[in-house]
Coordinates of N, CA and C in Angstrom, one line a residue:
M1 N 3.7 -16.1 6.1 CA 4.1 -14.7 6.1 C 4.8 -14.3 7.7
T2 N 5.5 -13.4 7.7 CA 6.1 -12.9 9.0 C 5.1 -12.6 10.0
T3 N 5.3 -13.2 11.2 CA 4.2 -12.9 12.3 C 4.8 -12.2 13.4
N4 N 6.2 -12.1 13.4 CA 6.9 -11.4 14.6 C 7.2 -10.0 14.1
I5 N 6.4 -9.2 13.9 CA 6.6 -7.9 13.5 C 6.4 -6.9 14.8
K6 N 7.6 -6.3 15.1 CA 7.6 -5.5 16.3 C 6.8 -4.2 16.0
N7 N 6.0 -3.7 17.0 CA 5.3 -2.4 16.9 C 4.4 -2.3 15.6
K8 N 3.7 -3.4 15.4 CA 2.9 -3.3 14.1 C 1.8 -2.3 14.1
E9 N 1.2 -2.2 15.4 CA 0.0 -1.1 15.3 C 0.7 0.4 15.2
L10 N 2.0 0.6 15.7 CA 2.6 1.9 15.5 C 2.9 2.1 14.1
I11 N 3.5 0.9 13.4 CA 3.7 1.1 12.0 C 2.5 1.6 11.2
I12 N 1.3 0.9 11.5 CA 0.1 1.2 10.8 C -0.3 2.6 11.1
S13 N -0.4 3.0 12.4 CA -0.9 4.3 12.6 C 0.1 5.4 12.0
D14 N 1.5 5.2 12.1 CA 2.4 6.2 11.6 C 2.3 6.2 10.0
S15 N 1.7 5.1 9.3 CA 1.6 5.1 7.9 C 0.3 5.6 7.4
F16 N -0.7 5.8 8.3 CA -2.0 6.1 7.9 C -2.0 7.3 6.9
G17 N -2.7 7.1 5.8 CA -2.8 8.2 4.7 C -1.6 8.4 3.8
M18 N -0.6 7.7 4.1 CA 0.6 7.8 3.3 C 0.6 6.9 2.0
W19 N 1.4 7.2 1.1 CA 1.7 6.3 0.0 C 2.2 5.0 0.6
I20 N 2.1 4.0 -0.2 CA 2.6 2.6 0.2 C 4.0 2.7 0.7
T21 N 4.9 3.7 0.1 CA 6.2 3.7 0.5 C 6.4 4.1 2.1
G22 N 5.4 4.8 2.6 CA 5.4 5.1 4.0 C 5.3 3.9 4.9
L23 N 4.5 2.9 4.5 CA 4.3 1.6 5.2 C 5.7 0.8 5.1
W24 N 6.2 0.9 3.8 CA 7.5 0.1 3.6 C 8.6 0.7 4.5
G25 N 8.7 2.0 4.6 CA 9.8 2.6 5.4 C 9.5 2.4 6.9
N26 N 8.2 2.5 7.3 CA 8.0 2.3 8.7 C 8.2 1.0 9.2
I27 N 8.0 -0.1 8.5 CA 8.3 -1.4 8.9 C 9.8 -1.5 9.1
F28 N 10.6 -1.0 8.3 CA 12.0 -0.9 8.6 C 12.4 -0.2 9.8
F29 N 11.9 1.0 9.9 CA 12.2 1.8 11.1 C 11.9 1.1 12.4
Q30 N 10.8 0.4 12.5 CA 10.3 -0.4 13.6 C 11.1 -1.7 13.8
N31 N 11.6 -2.2 12.7 CA 12.2 -3.6 12.7 C 13.6 -3.6 12.0
P32 N 14.6 -2.8 12.3 CA 15.8 -2.7 11.6 C 16.6 -3.8 11.5
D33 N 16.4 -4.9 12.2 CA 17.1 -6.1 12.1 C 16.6 -7.1 11.1
F34 N 15.4 -6.8 10.5 CA 14.9 -7.7 9.5 C 15.8 -7.7 8.3
T35 N 15.9 -9.0 7.7 CA 16.6 -9.1 6.4 C 15.6 -8.5 5.4
F36 N 16.2 -8.3 4.2 CA 15.4 -7.8 3.1 C 14.1 -8.8 2.8
G37 N 14.3 -10.1 2.9 CA 13.2 -10.9 2.7 C 12.2 -10.9 3.8
E38 N 12.7 -10.8 5.1 CA 11.6 -10.6 6.2 C 10.9 -9.3 6.1
H39 N 11.6 -8.2 5.6 CA 11.0 -6.9 5.4 C 9.9 -7.0 4.4
K40 N 10.2 -7.7 3.4 CA 9.2 -7.8 2.2 C 8.0 -8.7 2.7
Q41 N 8.2 -9.8 3.4 CA 7.1 -10.6 4.0 C 6.2 -9.8 5.0
A42 N 6.9 -9.0 5.8 CA 6.2 -8.3 6.7 C 5.3 -7.2 6.1
F43 N 5.8 -6.6 5.0 CA 5.2 -5.7 4.2 C 3.9 -6.3 3.6
L44 N 3.9 -7.5 3.0 CA 2.8 -8.2 2.4 C 1.8 -8.5 3.5
S45 N 2.4 -9.0 4.5 CA 1.5 -9.5 5.7 C 0.7 -8.4 6.2
I46 N 1.3 -7.2 6.4 CA 0.5 -6.1 6.9 C -0.5 -5.6 5.9
I47 N -0.2 -5.6 4.7 CA -1.1 -5.2 3.7 C -2.3 -6.1 3.6
K48 N -2.1 -7.4 3.6 CA -3.1 -8.5 3.7 C -4.1 -8.2 4.9
E49 N -3.4 -8.1 6.0 CA -4.2 -7.9 7.2 C -5.1 -6.6 7.2
L50 N -4.5 -5.5 6.8 CA -5.2 -4.3 6.7 C -6.4 -4.5 5.7
F51 N -6.1 -5.1 4.6 CA -7.1 -5.2 3.5 C -8.3 -6.1 4.1
D52 N -7.9 -7.2 4.7 CA -9.0 -8.1 5.2 C -9.7 -7.4 6.3
D53 N -9.2 -6.5 7.2 CA -9.9 -5.8 8.2 C -10.6 -4.5 7.6
G54 N -10.6 -4.3 6.2 CA -11.3 -3.1 5.8 C -10.6 -1.8 6.1
R55 N -9.4 -1.9 6.5 CA -8.7 -0.6 7.0 C -8.0 0.0 5.7
V56 N -7.7 -0.7 4.7 CA -7.2 -0.1 3.5 C -7.8 -0.7 2.3
S57 N -7.7 -0.1 1.2 CA -8.2 -0.5 -0.1 C -7.1 -0.1 -1.1
F58 N -7.3 -0.4 -2.4 CA -6.4 0.0 -3.3 C -7.3 0.7 -4.5
V59 N -6.8 1.6 -5.1 CA -7.6 2.3 -6.2 C -7.5 1.3 -7.4
K60 N -8.7 1.2 -8.0 CA -8.8 0.3 -9.2 C -7.9 0.7 -10.3
P61 N -7.0 -0.1 -10.8 CA -6.2 0.2 -11.9 C -7.0 1.0 -13.0
G62 N -6.5 2.1 -13.4 CA -7.2 3.0 -14.5 C -8.3 3.7 -14.0
A63 N -8.6 3.7 -12.8 CA -9.7 4.5 -12.3 C -9.4 6.0 -12.4
D64 N -10.3 6.8 -12.8 CA -10.2 8.2 -13.0 C -10.4 8.9 -11.7
V65 N -9.4 9.0 -10.7 CA -9.6 9.6 -9.5 C -8.6 10.7 -9.2
Y66 N -7.7 10.9 -10.1 CA -6.4 11.7 -9.9 C -6.8 13.2 -10.3
Y67 N -6.9 14.1 -9.4 CA -7.0 15.5 -9.8 C -5.7 16.0 -10.2
N68 N -5.8 16.9 -11.3 CA -4.7 17.7 -11.8 C -5.3 19.0 -12.3
E69 N -4.9 20.1 -11.7 CA -5.6 21.4 -12.0 C -5.6 21.6 -13.6
K70 N -4.5 21.3 -14.3 CA -4.4 21.5 -15.8 C -4.9 20.3 -16.6
T71 N -4.7 19.2 -16.3 CA -5.0 18.0 -17.2 C -6.2 17.2 -16.8
N72 N -6.6 17.2 -15.5 CA -7.8 16.5 -15.0 C -8.5 17.2 -13.9
P73 N -9.0 18.3 -14.1 CA -9.6 19.2 -12.9 C -10.9 18.6 -12.4
N74 N -11.6 17.5 -13.2 CA -12.7 16.9 -12.8 C -12.7 15.5 -12.8
P75 N -12.0 14.8 -12.1 CA -11.9 13.2 -12.3 C -13.3 12.7 -12.1
K76 N -13.5 11.5 -12.7 CA -14.8 10.9 -12.7 C -15.2 10.4 -11.3
Y77 N -14.4 9.9 -10.5 CA -14.6 9.4 -9.2 C -13.7 10.1 -8.2
T78 N -14.1 9.9 -6.8 CA -13.3 10.2 -5.9 C -13.0 8.9 -5.1
I79 N -12.1 8.9 -4.2 CA -11.7 7.7 -3.4 C -12.8 7.3 -2.3
Q80 N -13.8 8.2 -2.1 CA -15.0 7.9 -1.4 C -15.9 7.0 -2.0
Q81 N -15.9 6.8 -3.3 CA -16.9 6.1 -4.1 C -16.4 4.7 -4.3
P82 N -17.2 3.6 -3.9 CA -16.7 2.2 -4.0 C -16.4 2.0 -5.5
E83 N -16.9 2.6 -6.5 CA -16.6 2.2 -7.9 C -15.0 2.5 -8.1
S84 N -14.3 3.3 -7.4 CA -13.0 3.6 -7.6 C -12.0 2.6 -6.9
H85 N -12.6 1.7 -6.1 CA -11.8 0.8 -5.4 C -11.6 -0.4 -6.2
W86 N -10.4 -1.1 -6.1 CA -10.1 -2.3 -6.8 C -10.8 -3.4 -6.1
G87 N -11.9 -4.0 -6.6 CA -12.7 -5.0 -6.1 C -12.2 -6.4 -6.1
V88 N -11.1 -6.7 -5.5 CA -10.5 -8.0 -5.5 C -10.2 -8.4 -4.2
S89 N -9.9 -9.7 -4.0 CA -9.5 -10.2 -2.6 C -8.1 -9.8 -2.1
S90 N -7.9 -9.9 -0.9 CA -6.6 -9.6 -0.4 C -5.6 -10.6 -1.0
D91 N -5.9 -11.9 -1.3 CA -5.0 -12.7 -1.8 C -4.7 -12.3 -3.2
E92 N -5.6 -11.7 -4.0 CA -5.4 -11.2 -5.4 C -4.4 -10.0 -5.3
I93 N -4.6 -9.2 -4.3 CA -3.8 -8.0 -4.1 C -2.3 -8.4 -3.9
V94 N -2.2 -9.3 -2.9 CA -0.8 -9.8 -2.5 C -0.2 -10.5 -3.7
D95 N -1.0 -11.4 -4.4 CA -0.5 -12.0 -5.7 C 0.1 -11.0 -6.7
F96 N -0.7 -9.9 -6.8 CA -0.4 -8.9 -7.8 C 0.9 -8.1 -7.3
L97 N 1.0 -7.9 -6.1 CA 2.2 -7.1 -5.5 C 3.3 -8.1 -5.7
L98 N 3.2 -9.4 -5.5 CA 4.3 -10.3 -5.7 C 4.7 -10.5 -7.2
A99 N 3.9 -10.5 -8.1 CA 4.0 -10.7 -9.5 C 4.8 -9.4 -10.0
E100 N 4.5 -8.2 -9.5 CA 5.1 -7.0 -9.9 C 6.5 -6.7 -9.2
W101 N 6.7 -7.4 -8.2 CA 8.0 -7.2 -7.4 C 9.2 -7.5 -8.3
P102 N 10.1 -6.4 -8.3 CA 11.4 -6.5 -9.0 C 12.1 -7.8 -8.6
E103 N 12.3 -8.6 -9.5 CA 13.2 -9.9 -9.2 C 14.5 -9.6 -8.6
D104 N 15.1 -8.6 -9.1 CA 16.6 -8.4 -8.8 C 16.7 -7.4 -7.6
A105 N 15.6 -7.1 -7.1 CA 15.8 -6.1 -5.8 C 16.4 -6.8 -4.7
S106 N 17.4 -6.2 -4.1 CA 18.1 -6.9 -3.0 C 18.3 -6.3 -1.7
H107 N 17.8 -5.0 -1.7 CA 17.9 -4.4 -0.4 C 16.8 -3.3 -0.3
R108 N 16.4 -2.8 0.9 CA 15.3 -2.0 1.0 C 15.3 -0.7 0.3
D109 N 16.4 -0.2 0.0 CA 16.6 1.1 -0.7 C 16.9 0.8 -2.2
D110 N 16.7 -0.3 -2.6 CA 17.1 -0.6 -4.1 C 16.3 0.2 -5.1
P111 N 17.0 0.9 -6.0 CA 16.3 1.8 -7.0 C 15.2 1.2 -7.7
Q112 N 15.2 -0.1 -7.9 CA 14.1 -0.8 -8.6 C 12.8 -0.6 -7.9
L113 N 12.9 -0.5 -6.6 CA 11.7 -0.4 -5.8 C 10.9 0.9 -6.0
N114 N 11.7 1.8 -6.3 CA 11.0 3.2 -6.7 C 10.0 3.1 -7.8
G115 N 10.5 2.4 -8.8 CA 9.5 2.2 -10.0 C 8.4 1.3 -9.5
Y116 N 8.7 0.3 -8.8 CA 7.7 -0.6 -8.3 C 6.6 0.2 -7.6
F117 N 7.0 0.9 -6.6 CA 6.0 1.5 -5.7 C 5.2 2.6 -6.6
Y118 N 5.7 3.2 -7.5 CA 4.8 4.1 -8.4 C 4.0 3.3 -9.4
K119 N 4.4 2.1 -9.7 CA 3.6 1.3 -10.6 C 2.4 0.7 -10.1
V120 N 2.6 0.2 -8.8 CA 1.3 -0.4 -8.2 C 0.2 0.6 -7.8
P121 N -1.0 0.1 -7.9 CA -2.1 1.0 -7.6 C -2.0 1.6 -6.2
A122 N -2.6 2.9 -6.2 CA -2.5 3.7 -4.9 C -3.2 2.9 -3.8
I123 N -2.5 3.0 -2.5 CA -3.4 2.5 -1.3 C -4.1 3.6 -0.7
I124 N -5.2 3.2 -0.2 CA -6.1 4.3 0.5 C -6.5 3.7 1.9
W125 N -6.6 4.6 2.8 CA -6.8 4.3 4.2 C -8.1 4.7 4.6
K126 N -8.8 3.9 5.4 CA -10.0 4.2 6.0 C -9.8 4.6 7.5
N127 N -10.5 5.9 7.8 CA -10.4 6.2 9.2 C -11.5 5.6 10.0
N128 N -11.6 6.0 11.3 CA -12.6 5.4 12.2 C -14.1 5.7 11.9
D129 N -14.1 7.0 11.2 CA -15.5 7.4 10.7 C -16.0 6.9 9.3
G130 N -15.1 5.9 8.7 CA -15.4 5.4 7.4 C -15.0 6.1 6.2
E131 N -14.3 7.3 6.4 CA -13.8 8.1 5.3 C -12.5 7.5 4.7
W132 N -12.3 7.7 3.5 CA -11.0 7.1 2.8 C -10.0 8.3 2.7
F133 N -8.7 8.1 2.9 CA -7.8 9.0 2.8 C -6.6 8.4 1.9
G134 N -5.9 9.2 1.2 CA -4.7 8.8 0.4 C -3.9 10.1 0.2
S135 N -2.7 9.9 -0.3 CA -1.8 11.1 -0.6 C -1.3 10.9 -2.0

């Protein structure tokens, strides 16, 4: 995976609490010379590192955590509960993200990526106090 990512900690801090698209966009913002392939590799590399360090997790597919005033006012879980987290390894997360990646996507703003980013499980971020945040 890509190791020469400029301003990686700034990318991470600027992405904290955002959807996974925030991380995707911040990588490009800090590394505008990356090819699309390098951008993708940096994205997966940072996710793996953050997951291995316990700084991010993903909501378990199908977990009832999403509040909606009309349709789901009382979700079964919150993101603070470990049962709502996808209990797999970072390698399995990266393999999943790669398997779902749109084969024909060819640039960072490819419309196919919009569907991809909504399809993958939500990323959640842990702060220094151990609380989880997501958007």
